Amino acid sequence: MNLFLKKLLYIIVMLFIISLISFIAINLAPNSFFASGELNPNITPEAIEQLKAIYGLDKPLYIQFFSWFYSILHFDFGISFSSGATVKEEILSRIPITLTINIISMVLIFIISLYFGIKSAMSQNSFFDKFTKQLSLLSFSMPSFYLALVLVLIFSIKFELFPIAGLHNVTNDGSFTYYLDFAWHLVLPIFIIVFGGIGSLILYIRALTIEILKSDYIFFAHARGLNKKQILRYYILPNLYPPVITLLGLSLPAVVGGSVILETIFSIDGMGLLFYQSALSHDYPVIMGILIIGAFLTLIGNMFADLVLLKLNPNYNEK
């Protein structure tokens, strides 16, 4: 219970700091949602002031911030300037697909990186090891937006194997065909996220595994006659899980942030595309809402990583 309260307090404090920084950054940005209206001769200054009063933008900045922060603690993110709908409704309608893509991607990144990193370390200087290092360097250096455009040109336009954009080509009748079509649309986006995420993690796991293999307990394990599978299960994996899970928790913001680019390229109606559209229209309530939701999910992910580490290693000392 004390651990839960400590984590809850930490999340609230971090959300306050993140929201303050985001609020300041948004208000320092040039122009505003009402800038185009102010240039429109058909809209009177009185109408602009009335709109600002409706959205609470006529009050001092510090009052706007604390009023907004109090509202988000009650899961009220305000009203969208563009659509007039509540920000909560806008985000809730988009967040399932973004979470689906990123959760699947994180699981695949974890599995693939462990396999390639460990096998590469246990077969140093082999063809597989050299191939893995080249694959990691390619993954690490390849921009995701460039890879997305190349794959679309090759597999969607030239060979017509995968859809160019969207999530569905059939109506939602709950059939197996509908879900198969949905999965087929996600192949390229998930592949791009996974390919961009495995590079540095494979090299990190490989380096950790090599250090573990140099340990004295591995030498004694070989002396006791343990085979590779037993050494992997009882010595290598238990020592790899804590740092790898920590790294995955820290890399979560980068994976979620990459959704903005991919969802825009593939026209996936998720939080990333919503953020992009809101940024173009200066829809600040939606932008702030997405930033806070993203920060909250990241903090929850890091807390989950800490709890998993505590489960794997009861002696793990949480700061």
PDB file of C-alpha atoms in Angstrom:
ATOM      1  CA  MET A   1       0.000   0.000   0.000  1.00  0.00           C
ATOM      2  CA  ASN A   2       2.862   2.390   0.826  1.00  0.00           C
ATOM      3  CA  LEU A   3       4.455   1.604  -2.531  1.00  0.00           C
ATOM      4  CA  PHE A   4       1.196   2.351  -4.348  1.00  0.00           C
ATOM      5  CA  LEU A   5       0.751   5.684  -2.545  1.00  0.00           C
ATOM      6  CA  LYS A   6       4.363   6.627  -3.256  1.00  0.00           C
ATOM      7  CA  LYS A   7       3.922   5.867  -6.953  1.00  0.00           C
ATOM      8  CA  LEU A   8       0.601   7.731  -7.080  1.00  0.00           C
ATOM      9  CA  LEU A   9       2.163  10.813  -5.497  1.00  0.00           C
ATOM     10  CA  TYR A  10       5.084  10.590  -7.923  1.00  0.00           C
ATOM     11  CA  ILE A  11       2.709  10.449 -10.909  1.00  0.00           C
ATOM     12  CA  ILE A  12       0.739  13.492  -9.687  1.00  0.00           C
ATOM     13  CA  VAL A  13       3.912  15.539  -9.120  1.00  0.00           C
ATOM     14  CA  MET A  14       5.350  14.594 -12.516  1.00  0.00           C
ATOM     15  CA  LEU A  15       2.044  15.351 -14.251  1.00  0.00           C
ATOM     16  CA  PHE A  16       2.022  18.779 -12.601  1.00  0.00           C
ATOM     17  CA  ILE A  17       5.562  19.520 -13.822  1.00  0.00           C
ATOM     18  CA  ILE A  18       4.865  18.196 -17.329  1.00  0.00           C
ATOM     19  CA  SER A  19       1.581  20.108 -17.571  1.00  0.00           C
ATOM     20  CA  LEU A  20       3.279  23.324 -16.425  1.00  0.00           C
ATOM     21  CA  ILE A  21       6.040  22.995 -19.029  1.00  0.00           C
ATOM     22  CA  SER A  22       3.509  22.109 -21.740  1.00  0.00           C
ATOM     23  CA  PHE A  23       1.251  25.020 -20.791  1.00  0.00           C
ATOM     24  CA  ILE A  24       4.144  27.492 -20.943  1.00  0.00           C
ATOM     25  CA  ALA A  25       5.338  26.108 -24.279  1.00  0.00           C
ATOM     26  CA  ILE A  26       1.863  26.298 -25.801  1.00  0.00           C
ATOM     27  CA  ASN A  27       1.372  29.896 -24.694  1.00  0.00           C
ATOM     28  CA  LEU A  28       4.785  30.897 -26.065  1.00  0.00           C
ATOM     29  CA  ALA A  29       3.888  29.507 -29.494  1.00  0.00           C
ATOM     30  CA  PRO A  30       3.212  32.151 -32.187  1.00  0.00           C
ATOM     31  CA  ASN A  31      -0.351  32.749 -33.370  1.00  0.00           C
ATOM     32  CA  SER A  32      -3.374  31.046 -31.876  1.00  0.00           C
ATOM     33  CA  PHE A  33      -6.591  29.342 -32.894  1.00  0.00           C
ATOM     34  CA  PHE A  34      -8.309  32.740 -33.010  1.00  0.00           C
ATOM     35  CA  ALA A  35      -5.609  34.372 -35.173  1.00  0.00           C
ATOM     36  CA  SER A  36      -7.438  33.579 -38.424  1.00  0.00           C
ATOM     37  CA  GLY A  37     -10.672  34.913 -36.943  1.00  0.00           C
ATOM     38  CA  GLU A  38      -9.017  38.145 -35.931  1.00  0.00           C
ATOM     39  CA  LEU A  39      -7.965  38.667 -39.572  1.00  0.00           C
ATOM     40  CA  ASN A  40     -11.476  37.959 -40.864  1.00  0.00           C
ATOM     41  CA  PRO A  41     -13.322  41.233 -41.464  1.00  0.00           C
ATOM     42  CA  ASN A  42     -16.682  39.471 -41.037  1.00  0.00           C
ATOM     43  CA  ILE A  43     -15.895  38.586 -37.400  1.00  0.00           C
ATOM     44  CA  THR A  44     -16.109  41.479 -34.967  1.00  0.00           C
ATOM     45  CA  PRO A  45     -13.615  41.974 -32.116  1.00  0.00           C
ATOM     46  CA  GLU A  46     -16.527  41.591 -29.702  1.00  0.00           C
ATOM     47  CA  ALA A  47     -17.254  38.108 -31.082  1.00  0.00           C
ATOM     48  CA  ILE A  48     -13.601  37.128 -30.647  1.00  0.00           C
ATOM     49  CA  GLU A  49     -13.613  38.363 -27.054  1.00  0.00           C
ATOM     50  CA  GLN A  50     -16.841  36.469 -26.383  1.00  0.00           C
ATOM     51  CA  LEU A  51     -15.267  33.244 -27.678  1.00  0.00           C
ATOM     52  CA  LYS A  52     -12.203  33.808 -25.500  1.00  0.00           C
ATOM     53  CA  ALA A  53     -14.462  34.312 -22.486  1.00  0.00           C
ATOM     54  CA  ILE A  54     -16.298  31.053 -23.250  1.00  0.00           C
ATOM     55  CA  TYR A  55     -13.008  29.128 -23.278  1.00  0.00           C
ATOM     56  CA  GLY A  56     -11.604  31.019 -20.294  1.00  0.00           C
ATOM     57  CA  LEU A  57      -8.820  32.640 -22.316  1.00  0.00           C
ATOM     58  CA  ASP A  58      -9.617  36.124 -21.037  1.00  0.00           C
ATOM     59  CA  LYS A  59      -8.247  35.343 -17.558  1.00  0.00           C
ATOM     60  CA  PRO A  60      -4.614  35.702 -16.378  1.00  0.00           C
ATOM     61  CA  LEU A  61      -2.330  32.850 -17.388  1.00  0.00           C
ATOM     62  CA  TYR A  62      -1.782  31.540 -13.865  1.00  0.00           C
ATOM     63  CA  ILE A  63      -5.543  31.295 -13.320  1.00  0.00           C
ATOM     64  CA  GLN A  64      -5.929  29.528 -16.671  1.00  0.00           C
ATOM     65  CA  PHE A  65      -3.233  27.014 -15.716  1.00  0.00           C
ATOM     66  CA  PHE A  66      -4.504  26.105 -12.244  1.00  0.00           C
ATOM     67  CA  SER A  67      -8.080  25.945 -13.507  1.00  0.00           C
ATOM     68  CA  TRP A  68      -6.992  23.647 -16.328  1.00  0.00           C
ATOM     69  CA  PHE A  69      -4.829  21.458 -14.048  1.00  0.00           C
ATOM     70  CA  TYR A  70      -7.691  21.099 -11.562  1.00  0.00           C
ATOM     71  CA  SER A  71      -9.933  20.033 -14.445  1.00  0.00           C
ATOM     72  CA  ILE A  72      -7.535  17.375 -15.762  1.00  0.00           C
ATOM     73  CA  LEU A  73      -7.378  15.817 -12.295  1.00  0.00           C
ATOM     74  CA  HIS A  74     -11.095  15.182 -12.843  1.00  0.00           C
ATOM     75  CA  PHE A  75     -10.419  13.895 -16.396  1.00  0.00           C
ATOM     76  CA  ASP A  76     -11.922  17.041 -17.919  1.00  0.00           C
ATOM     77  CA  PHE A  77      -9.622  18.308 -20.692  1.00  0.00           C
ATOM     78  CA  GLY A  78     -11.909  21.031 -21.987  1.00  0.00           C
ATOM     79  CA  ILE A  79     -13.596  21.498 -25.347  1.00  0.00           C
ATOM     80  CA  SER A  80     -11.973  21.234 -28.763  1.00  0.00           C
ATOM     81  CA  PHE A  81     -11.740  24.561 -30.603  1.00  0.00           C
ATOM     82  CA  SER A  82     -12.157  22.851 -33.978  1.00  0.00           C
ATOM     83  CA  SER A  83     -14.932  20.307 -33.478  1.00  0.00           C
ATOM     84  CA  GLY A  84     -16.721  21.656 -30.416  1.00  0.00           C
ATOM     85  CA  ALA A  85     -16.679  18.158 -28.878  1.00  0.00           C
ATOM     86  CA  THR A  86     -15.054  17.463 -25.539  1.00  0.00           C
ATOM     87  CA  VAL A  87     -11.364  16.619 -25.685  1.00  0.00           C
ATOM     88  CA  LYS A  88     -12.064  13.477 -23.655  1.00  0.00           C
ATOM     89  CA  GLU A  89     -14.426  12.187 -26.353  1.00  0.00           C
ATOM     90  CA  GLU A  90     -11.920  13.007 -29.096  1.00  0.00           C
ATOM     91  CA  ILE A  91      -9.104  11.148 -27.323  1.00  0.00           C
ATOM     92  CA  LEU A  92     -11.187   8.157 -26.192  1.00  0.00           C
ATOM     93  CA  SER A  93     -12.304   7.564 -29.769  1.00  0.00           C
ATOM     94  CA  ARG A  94      -8.690   7.510 -31.001  1.00  0.00           C
ATOM     95  CA  ILE A  95      -6.657   5.985 -28.180  1.00  0.00           C
ATOM     96  CA  PRO A  96      -7.604   2.263 -28.625  1.00  0.00           C
ATOM     97  CA  ILE A  97      -5.925   1.921 -32.029  1.00  0.00           C
ATOM     98  CA  THR A  98      -2.791   3.794 -30.877  1.00  0.00           C
ATOM     99  CA  LEU A  99      -2.471   1.596 -27.788  1.00  0.00           C
ATOM    100  CA  THR A 100      -3.081  -1.554 -29.850  1.00  0.00           C
ATOM    101  CA  ILE A 101      -0.320  -0.697 -32.315  1.00  0.00           C
ATOM    102  CA  ASN A 102       2.183   0.300 -29.641  1.00  0.00           C
ATOM    103  CA  ILE A 103       1.520  -2.611 -27.247  1.00  0.00           C
ATOM    104  CA  ILE A 104       1.903  -5.165 -30.053  1.00  0.00           C
ATOM    105  CA  SER A 105       5.054  -3.371 -31.225  1.00  0.00           C
ATOM    106  CA  MET A 106       6.608  -3.304 -27.738  1.00  0.00           C
ATOM    107  CA  VAL A 107       5.986  -7.042 -27.243  1.00  0.00           C
ATOM    108  CA  LEU A 108       7.534  -7.870 -30.618  1.00  0.00           C
ATOM    109  CA  ILE A 109      10.504  -5.566 -29.968  1.00  0.00           C
ATOM    110  CA  PHE A 110      11.131  -7.311 -26.640  1.00  0.00           C
ATOM    111  CA  ILE A 111      10.946 -10.850 -28.084  1.00  0.00           C
ATOM    112  CA  ILE A 112      12.956 -10.182 -31.257  1.00  0.00           C
ATOM    113  CA  SER A 113      15.658  -8.185 -29.462  1.00  0.00           C
ATOM    114  CA  LEU A 114      16.132 -10.886 -26.833  1.00  0.00           C
ATOM    115  CA  TYR A 115      16.431 -13.613 -29.466  1.00  0.00           C
ATOM    116  CA  PHE A 116      18.874 -11.803 -31.746  1.00  0.00           C
ATOM    117  CA  GLY A 117      20.885 -10.215 -28.923  1.00  0.00           C
ATOM    118  CA  ILE A 118      21.403 -13.431 -26.939  1.00  0.00           C
ATOM    119  CA  LYS A 119      22.050 -15.678 -29.950  1.00  0.00           C
ATOM    120  CA  SER A 120      24.490 -13.154 -31.379  1.00  0.00           C
ATOM    121  CA  ALA A 121      26.422 -12.953 -28.102  1.00  0.00           C
ATOM    122  CA  MET A 122      26.553 -16.739 -27.723  1.00  0.00           C
ATOM    123  CA  SER A 123      27.895 -17.186 -31.256  1.00  0.00           C
ATOM    124  CA  GLN A 124      30.400 -14.347 -31.552  1.00  0.00           C
ATOM    125  CA  ASN A 125      32.158 -13.742 -34.887  1.00  0.00           C
ATOM    126  CA  SER A 126      29.807 -16.154 -36.632  1.00  0.00           C
ATOM    127  CA  PHE A 127      27.802 -15.273 -39.734  1.00  0.00           C
ATOM    128  CA  PHE A 128      24.694 -14.782 -37.571  1.00  0.00           C
ATOM    129  CA  ASP A 129      26.597 -12.408 -35.273  1.00  0.00           C
ATOM    130  CA  LYS A 130      27.854 -10.309 -38.192  1.00  0.00           C
ATOM    131  CA  PHE A 131      24.382 -10.272 -39.767  1.00  0.00           C
ATOM    132  CA  THR A 132      22.807  -9.192 -36.461  1.00  0.00           C
ATOM    133  CA  LYS A 133      25.244  -6.303 -36.004  1.00  0.00           C
ATOM    134  CA  GLN A 134      24.627  -5.041 -39.545  1.00  0.00           C
ATOM    135  CA  LEU A 135      20.857  -5.376 -39.046  1.00  0.00           C
ATOM    136  CA  SER A 136      21.070  -3.418 -35.788  1.00  0.00           C
ATOM    137  CA  LEU A 137      23.105  -0.626 -37.364  1.00  0.00           C
ATOM    138  CA  LEU A 138      20.648  -0.416 -40.267  1.00  0.00           C
ATOM    139  CA  SER A 139      17.705  -0.289 -37.866  1.00  0.00           C
ATOM    140  CA  PHE A 140      19.397   2.325 -35.684  1.00  0.00           C
ATOM    141  CA  SER A 141      20.217   4.623 -38.615  1.00  0.00           C
ATOM    142  CA  MET A 142      17.061   4.251 -40.717  1.00  0.00           C
ATOM    143  CA  PRO A 143      14.523   7.116 -40.279  1.00  0.00           C
ATOM    144  CA  SER A 144      11.056   5.675 -39.746  1.00  0.00           C
ATOM    145  CA  PHE A 145       9.329   8.098 -42.115  1.00  0.00           C
ATOM    146  CA  TYR A 146      11.748   7.235 -44.939  1.00  0.00           C
ATOM    147  CA  LEU A 147      11.307   3.494 -44.366  1.00  0.00           C
ATOM    148  CA  ALA A 148       7.527   3.960 -44.344  1.00  0.00           C
ATOM    149  CA  LEU A 149       7.558   5.763 -47.694  1.00  0.00           C
ATOM    150  CA  VAL A 150       9.868   3.144 -49.259  1.00  0.00           C
ATOM    151  CA  LEU A 151       7.713   0.237 -48.058  1.00  0.00           C
ATOM    152  CA  VAL A 152       4.534   1.933 -49.275  1.00  0.00           C
ATOM    153  CA  LEU A 153       6.075   2.486 -52.722  1.00  0.00           C
ATOM    154  CA  ILE A 154       7.265  -1.128 -52.956  1.00  0.00           C
ATOM    155  CA  PHE A 155       4.610  -3.224 -51.215  1.00  0.00           C
ATOM    156  CA  SER A 156       1.509  -1.032 -51.554  1.00  0.00           C
ATOM    157  CA  ILE A 157       1.899   0.707 -54.897  1.00  0.00           C
ATOM    158  CA  LYS A 158       4.201  -1.512 -57.005  1.00  0.00           C
ATOM    159  CA  PHE A 159       3.193  -5.004 -55.811  1.00  0.00           C
ATOM    160  CA  GLU A 160      -0.164  -4.066 -54.162  1.00  0.00           C
ATOM    161  CA  LEU A 161       0.367  -6.523 -51.320  1.00  0.00           C
ATOM    162  CA  PHE A 162      -0.630  -4.218 -48.459  1.00  0.00           C
ATOM    163  CA  PRO A 163      -3.120  -1.341 -48.185  1.00  0.00           C
ATOM    164  CA  ILE A 164      -1.737   2.154 -48.681  1.00  0.00           C
ATOM    165  CA  ALA A 165      -3.637   3.753 -45.809  1.00  0.00           C
ATOM    166  CA  GLY A 166      -6.533   3.420 -43.394  1.00  0.00           C
ATOM    167  CA  LEU A 167      -7.615   0.530 -41.200  1.00  0.00           C
ATOM    168  CA  HIS A 168     -10.460  -1.204 -43.053  1.00  0.00           C
ATOM    169  CA  ASN A 169     -11.583  -2.134 -46.518  1.00  0.00           C
ATOM    170  CA  VAL A 170     -14.655  -4.075 -45.356  1.00  0.00           C
ATOM    171  CA  THR A 171     -17.595  -3.141 -43.166  1.00  0.00           C
ATOM    172  CA  ASN A 172     -17.516  -3.901 -39.464  1.00  0.00           C
ATOM    173  CA  ASP A 173     -19.761  -6.968 -39.270  1.00  0.00           C
ATOM    174  CA  GLY A 174     -17.759  -8.664 -36.489  1.00  0.00           C
ATOM    175  CA  SER A 175     -16.690 -11.482 -38.787  1.00  0.00           C
ATOM    176  CA  PHE A 176     -13.260 -13.090 -39.003  1.00  0.00           C
ATOM    177  CA  THR A 177     -12.756 -11.402 -42.393  1.00  0.00           C
ATOM    178  CA  TYR A 178     -13.157  -7.980 -40.809  1.00  0.00           C
ATOM    179  CA  TYR A 179     -10.492  -8.628 -38.157  1.00  0.00           C
ATOM    180  CA  LEU A 180      -8.183 -10.231 -40.720  1.00  0.00           C
ATOM    181  CA  ASP A 181      -8.528  -7.136 -42.895  1.00  0.00           C
ATOM    182  CA  PHE A 182      -7.843  -4.958 -39.837  1.00  0.00           C
ATOM    183  CA  ALA A 183      -4.669  -6.938 -39.034  1.00  0.00           C
ATOM    184  CA  TRP A 184      -3.552  -6.763 -42.678  1.00  0.00           C
ATOM    185  CA  HIS A 185      -3.715  -2.949 -42.535  1.00  0.00           C
ATOM    186  CA  LEU A 186      -1.473  -2.920 -39.451  1.00  0.00           C
ATOM    187  CA  VAL A 187       1.329  -5.072 -40.870  1.00  0.00           C
ATOM    188  CA  LEU A 188       3.393  -2.236 -42.368  1.00  0.00           C
ATOM    189  CA  PRO A 189       2.961   0.279 -39.492  1.00  0.00           C
ATOM    190  CA  ILE A 190       3.858  -2.320 -36.847  1.00  0.00           C
ATOM    191  CA  PHE A 191       6.797  -3.609 -38.904  1.00  0.00           C
ATOM    192  CA  ILE A 192       8.210  -0.076 -39.178  1.00  0.00           C
ATOM    193  CA  ILE A 193       7.885   0.560 -35.430  1.00  0.00           C
ATOM    194  CA  VAL A 194       9.455  -2.809 -34.593  1.00  0.00           C
ATOM    195  CA  PHE A 195      12.282  -2.425 -37.090  1.00  0.00           C
ATOM    196  CA  GLY A 196      13.117   1.031 -35.777  1.00  0.00           C
ATOM    197  CA  GLY A 197      13.010  -0.138 -32.152  1.00  0.00           C
ATOM    198  CA  ILE A 198      15.085  -3.311 -32.222  1.00  0.00           C
ATOM    199  CA  GLY A 199      18.420  -1.857 -33.381  1.00  0.00           C
ATOM    200  CA  SER A 200      19.775  -0.271 -30.222  1.00  0.00           C
ATOM    201  CA  LEU A 201      18.103  -2.853 -27.975  1.00  0.00           C
ATOM    202  CA  ILE A 202      19.727  -5.792 -29.791  1.00  0.00           C
ATOM    203  CA  LEU A 203      23.182  -4.242 -29.410  1.00  0.00           C
ATOM    204  CA  TYR A 204      22.471  -3.474 -25.759  1.00  0.00           C
ATOM    205  CA  ILE A 205      21.327  -7.040 -25.010  1.00  0.00           C
ATOM    206  CA  ARG A 206      24.282  -8.448 -26.928  1.00  0.00           C
ATOM    207  CA  ALA A 207      26.743  -6.379 -24.873  1.00  0.00           C
ATOM    208  CA  LEU A 208      25.044  -7.358 -21.602  1.00  0.00           C
ATOM    209  CA  THR A 209      25.027 -11.040 -22.546  1.00  0.00           C
ATOM    210  CA  ILE A 210      28.737 -10.973 -23.417  1.00  0.00           C
ATOM    211  CA  GLU A 211      29.500  -9.491 -19.982  1.00  0.00           C
ATOM    212  CA  ILE A 212      27.345 -12.149 -18.312  1.00  0.00           C
ATOM    213  CA  LEU A 213      29.135 -14.917 -20.224  1.00  0.00           C
ATOM    214  CA  LYS A 214      32.446 -13.654 -18.800  1.00  0.00           C
ATOM    215  CA  SER A 215      31.183 -14.026 -15.208  1.00  0.00           C
ATOM    216  CA  ASP A 216      32.588 -16.591 -12.790  1.00  0.00           C
ATOM    217  CA  TYR A 217      29.213 -18.250 -12.209  1.00  0.00           C
ATOM    218  CA  ILE A 218      28.966 -19.036 -15.927  1.00  0.00           C
ATOM    219  CA  PHE A 219      32.386 -20.706 -15.734  1.00  0.00           C
ATOM    220  CA  PHE A 220      31.253 -22.825 -12.795  1.00  0.00           C
ATOM    221  CA  ALA A 221      27.987 -23.623 -14.581  1.00  0.00           C
ATOM    222  CA  HIS A 222      29.986 -25.034 -17.495  1.00  0.00           C
ATOM    223  CA  ALA A 223      32.167 -26.950 -15.007  1.00  0.00           C
ATOM    224  CA  ARG A 224      29.023 -28.521 -13.510  1.00  0.00           C
ATOM    225  CA  GLY A 225      28.071 -29.801 -16.958  1.00  0.00           C
ATOM    226  CA  LEU A 226      25.078 -27.539 -17.632  1.00  0.00           C
ATOM    227  CA  ASN A 227      24.117 -27.231 -21.289  1.00  0.00           C
ATOM    228  CA  LYS A 228      23.394 -23.983 -23.167  1.00  0.00           C
ATOM    229  CA  LYS A 229      19.637 -24.112 -22.573  1.00  0.00           C
ATOM    230  CA  GLN A 230      20.085 -24.493 -18.816  1.00  0.00           C
ATOM    231  CA  ILE A 231      22.646 -21.667 -18.669  1.00  0.00           C
ATOM    232  CA  LEU A 232      20.299 -19.476 -20.697  1.00  0.00           C
ATOM    233  CA  ARG A 233      17.307 -20.221 -18.480  1.00  0.00           C
ATOM    234  CA  TYR A 234      18.910 -20.046 -15.026  1.00  0.00           C
ATOM    235  CA  TYR A 235      21.737 -17.545 -15.484  1.00  0.00           C
ATOM    236  CA  ILE A 236      21.467 -15.353 -18.576  1.00  0.00           C
ATOM    237  CA  LEU A 237      17.746 -14.465 -18.748  1.00  0.00           C
ATOM    238  CA  PRO A 238      17.328 -13.659 -15.004  1.00  0.00           C
ATOM    239  CA  ASN A 239      20.245 -11.210 -15.277  1.00  0.00           C
ATOM    240  CA  LEU A 240      18.975  -9.677 -18.528  1.00  0.00           C
ATOM    241  CA  TYR A 241      15.364  -9.013 -17.574  1.00  0.00           C
ATOM    242  CA  PRO A 242      15.899  -6.095 -15.112  1.00  0.00           C
ATOM    243  CA  PRO A 243      17.994  -3.810 -17.370  1.00  0.00           C
ATOM    244  CA  VAL A 244      16.006  -4.697 -20.506  1.00  0.00           C
ATOM    245  CA  ILE A 245      12.632  -4.030 -18.861  1.00  0.00           C
ATOM    246  CA  THR A 246      13.964  -0.737 -17.493  1.00  0.00           C
ATOM    247  CA  LEU A 247      15.156   0.273 -20.958  1.00  0.00           C
ATOM    248  CA  LEU A 248      11.808  -0.654 -22.510  1.00  0.00           C
ATOM    249  CA  GLY A 249      10.023   1.507 -19.942  1.00  0.00           C
ATOM    250  CA  LEU A 250      12.288   4.452 -20.741  1.00  0.00           C
ATOM    251  CA  SER A 251      11.892   3.967 -24.504  1.00  0.00           C
ATOM    252  CA  LEU A 252       8.084   4.002 -24.337  1.00  0.00           C
ATOM    253  CA  PRO A 253       7.817   7.773 -25.021  1.00  0.00           C
ATOM    254  CA  ALA A 254       9.846   7.407 -28.224  1.00  0.00           C
ATOM    255  CA  VAL A 255       7.625   4.569 -29.462  1.00  0.00           C
ATOM    256  CA  VAL A 256       4.418   6.474 -28.671  1.00  0.00           C
ATOM    257  CA  GLY A 257       5.863   9.664 -30.143  1.00  0.00           C
ATOM    258  CA  GLY A 258       6.621   7.855 -33.382  1.00  0.00           C
ATOM    259  CA  SER A 259       2.894   7.246 -33.805  1.00  0.00           C
ATOM    260  CA  VAL A 260       2.478  10.864 -34.925  1.00  0.00           C
ATOM    261  CA  ILE A 261       4.580  10.248 -38.049  1.00  0.00           C
ATOM    262  CA  LEU A 262       3.297   6.777 -38.892  1.00  0.00           C
ATOM    263  CA  GLU A 263      -0.371   7.501 -38.280  1.00  0.00           C
ATOM    264  CA  THR A 264      -0.086  10.581 -40.490  1.00  0.00           C
ATOM    265  CA  ILE A 265       1.628   8.659 -43.318  1.00  0.00           C
ATOM    266  CA  PHE A 266      -0.794   5.715 -43.157  1.00  0.00           C
ATOM    267  CA  SER A 267      -3.876   7.838 -42.313  1.00  0.00           C
ATOM    268  CA  ILE A 268      -4.545   5.811 -39.180  1.00  0.00           C
ATOM    269  CA  ASP A 269      -7.238   7.517 -37.141  1.00  0.00           C
ATOM    270  CA  GLY A 270      -5.361   7.429 -33.829  1.00  0.00           C
ATOM    271  CA  MET A 271      -3.945   9.850 -31.287  1.00  0.00           C
ATOM    272  CA  GLY A 272      -0.900  10.584 -33.459  1.00  0.00           C
ATOM    273  CA  LEU A 273      -2.973  11.789 -36.406  1.00  0.00           C
ATOM    274  CA  LEU A 274      -5.258  13.719 -34.049  1.00  0.00           C
ATOM    275  CA  PHE A 275      -2.212  15.452 -32.548  1.00  0.00           C
ATOM    276  CA  TYR A 276      -0.921  16.374 -36.011  1.00  0.00           C
ATOM    277  CA  GLN A 277      -4.288  17.761 -37.131  1.00  0.00           C
ATOM    278  CA  SER A 278      -4.682  19.684 -33.869  1.00  0.00           C
ATOM    279  CA  ALA A 279      -1.211  21.194 -34.211  1.00  0.00           C
ATOM    280  CA  LEU A 280      -2.041  22.442 -37.717  1.00  0.00           C
ATOM    281  CA  SER A 281      -5.277  24.065 -36.524  1.00  0.00           C
ATOM    282  CA  HIS A 282      -3.794  25.367 -33.215  1.00  0.00           C
ATOM    283  CA  ASP A 283      -6.408  23.378 -31.302  1.00  0.00           C
ATOM    284  CA  TYR A 284      -4.631  23.838 -27.959  1.00  0.00           C
ATOM    285  CA  PRO A 285      -7.068  21.961 -25.683  1.00  0.00           C
ATOM    286  CA  VAL A 286      -6.657  18.798 -27.773  1.00  0.00           C
ATOM    287  CA  ILE A 287      -2.870  19.236 -27.979  1.00  0.00           C
ATOM    288  CA  MET A 288      -2.613  19.667 -24.211  1.00  0.00           C
ATOM    289  CA  GLY A 289      -4.939  16.735 -23.597  1.00  0.00           C
ATOM    290  CA  ILE A 290      -2.875  14.412 -25.807  1.00  0.00           C
ATOM    291  CA  LEU A 291       0.369  15.561 -24.170  1.00  0.00           C
ATOM    292  CA  ILE A 292      -1.004  14.829 -20.706  1.00  0.00           C
ATOM    293  CA  ILE A 293      -2.476  11.471 -21.727  1.00  0.00           C
ATOM    294  CA  GLY A 294       0.833  10.518 -23.353  1.00  0.00           C
ATOM    295  CA  ALA A 295       2.758  11.560 -20.238  1.00  0.00           C
ATOM    296  CA  PHE A 296       0.323   9.638 -18.027  1.00  0.00           C
ATOM    297  CA  LEU A 297       0.674   6.467 -20.110  1.00  0.00           C
ATOM    298  CA  THR A 298       4.468   6.818 -19.996  1.00  0.00           C
ATOM    299  CA  LEU A 299       4.461   7.209 -16.216  1.00  0.00           C
ATOM    300  CA  ILE A 300       2.132   4.221 -15.870  1.00  0.00           C
ATOM    301  CA  GLY A 301       4.432   2.209 -18.143  1.00  0.00           C
ATOM    302  CA  ASN A 302       7.468   3.106 -16.037  1.00  0.00           C
ATOM    303  CA  MET A 303       5.590   2.226 -12.846  1.00  0.00           C
ATOM    304  CA  PHE A 304       4.610  -1.118 -14.365  1.00  0.00           C
ATOM    305  CA  ALA A 305       8.271  -1.722 -15.274  1.00  0.00           C
ATOM    306  CA  ASP A 306       9.281  -1.008 -11.667  1.00  0.00           C
ATOM    307  CA  LEU A 307       6.661  -3.404 -10.331  1.00  0.00           C
ATOM    308  CA  VAL A 308       7.805  -6.129 -12.743  1.00  0.00           C
ATOM    309  CA  LEU A 309      11.399  -5.589 -11.625  1.00  0.00           C
ATOM    310  CA  LEU A 310      10.308  -5.837  -8.006  1.00  0.00           C
ATOM    311  CA  LYS A 311       8.538  -9.100  -8.803  1.00  0.00           C
ATOM    312  CA  LEU A 312      11.561 -10.520 -10.628  1.00  0.00           C
ATOM    313  CA  ASN A 313      13.987  -9.304  -7.986  1.00  0.00           C
ATOM    314  CA  PRO A 314      12.500  -8.778  -4.488  1.00  0.00           C
ATOM    315  CA  ASN A 315      15.748  -7.073  -3.455  1.00  0.00           C
ATOM    316  CA  TYR A 316      15.236  -4.396  -6.106  1.00  0.00           C
ATOM    317  CA  ASN A 317      15.453  -1.105  -4.250  1.00  0.00           C
ATOM    318  CA  GLU A 318      13.027   1.438  -5.592  1.00  0.00           C
ATOM    319  CA  LYS A 319      14.072   5.042  -5.336  1.00  0.00           C
TER     320      LYS A 319
END
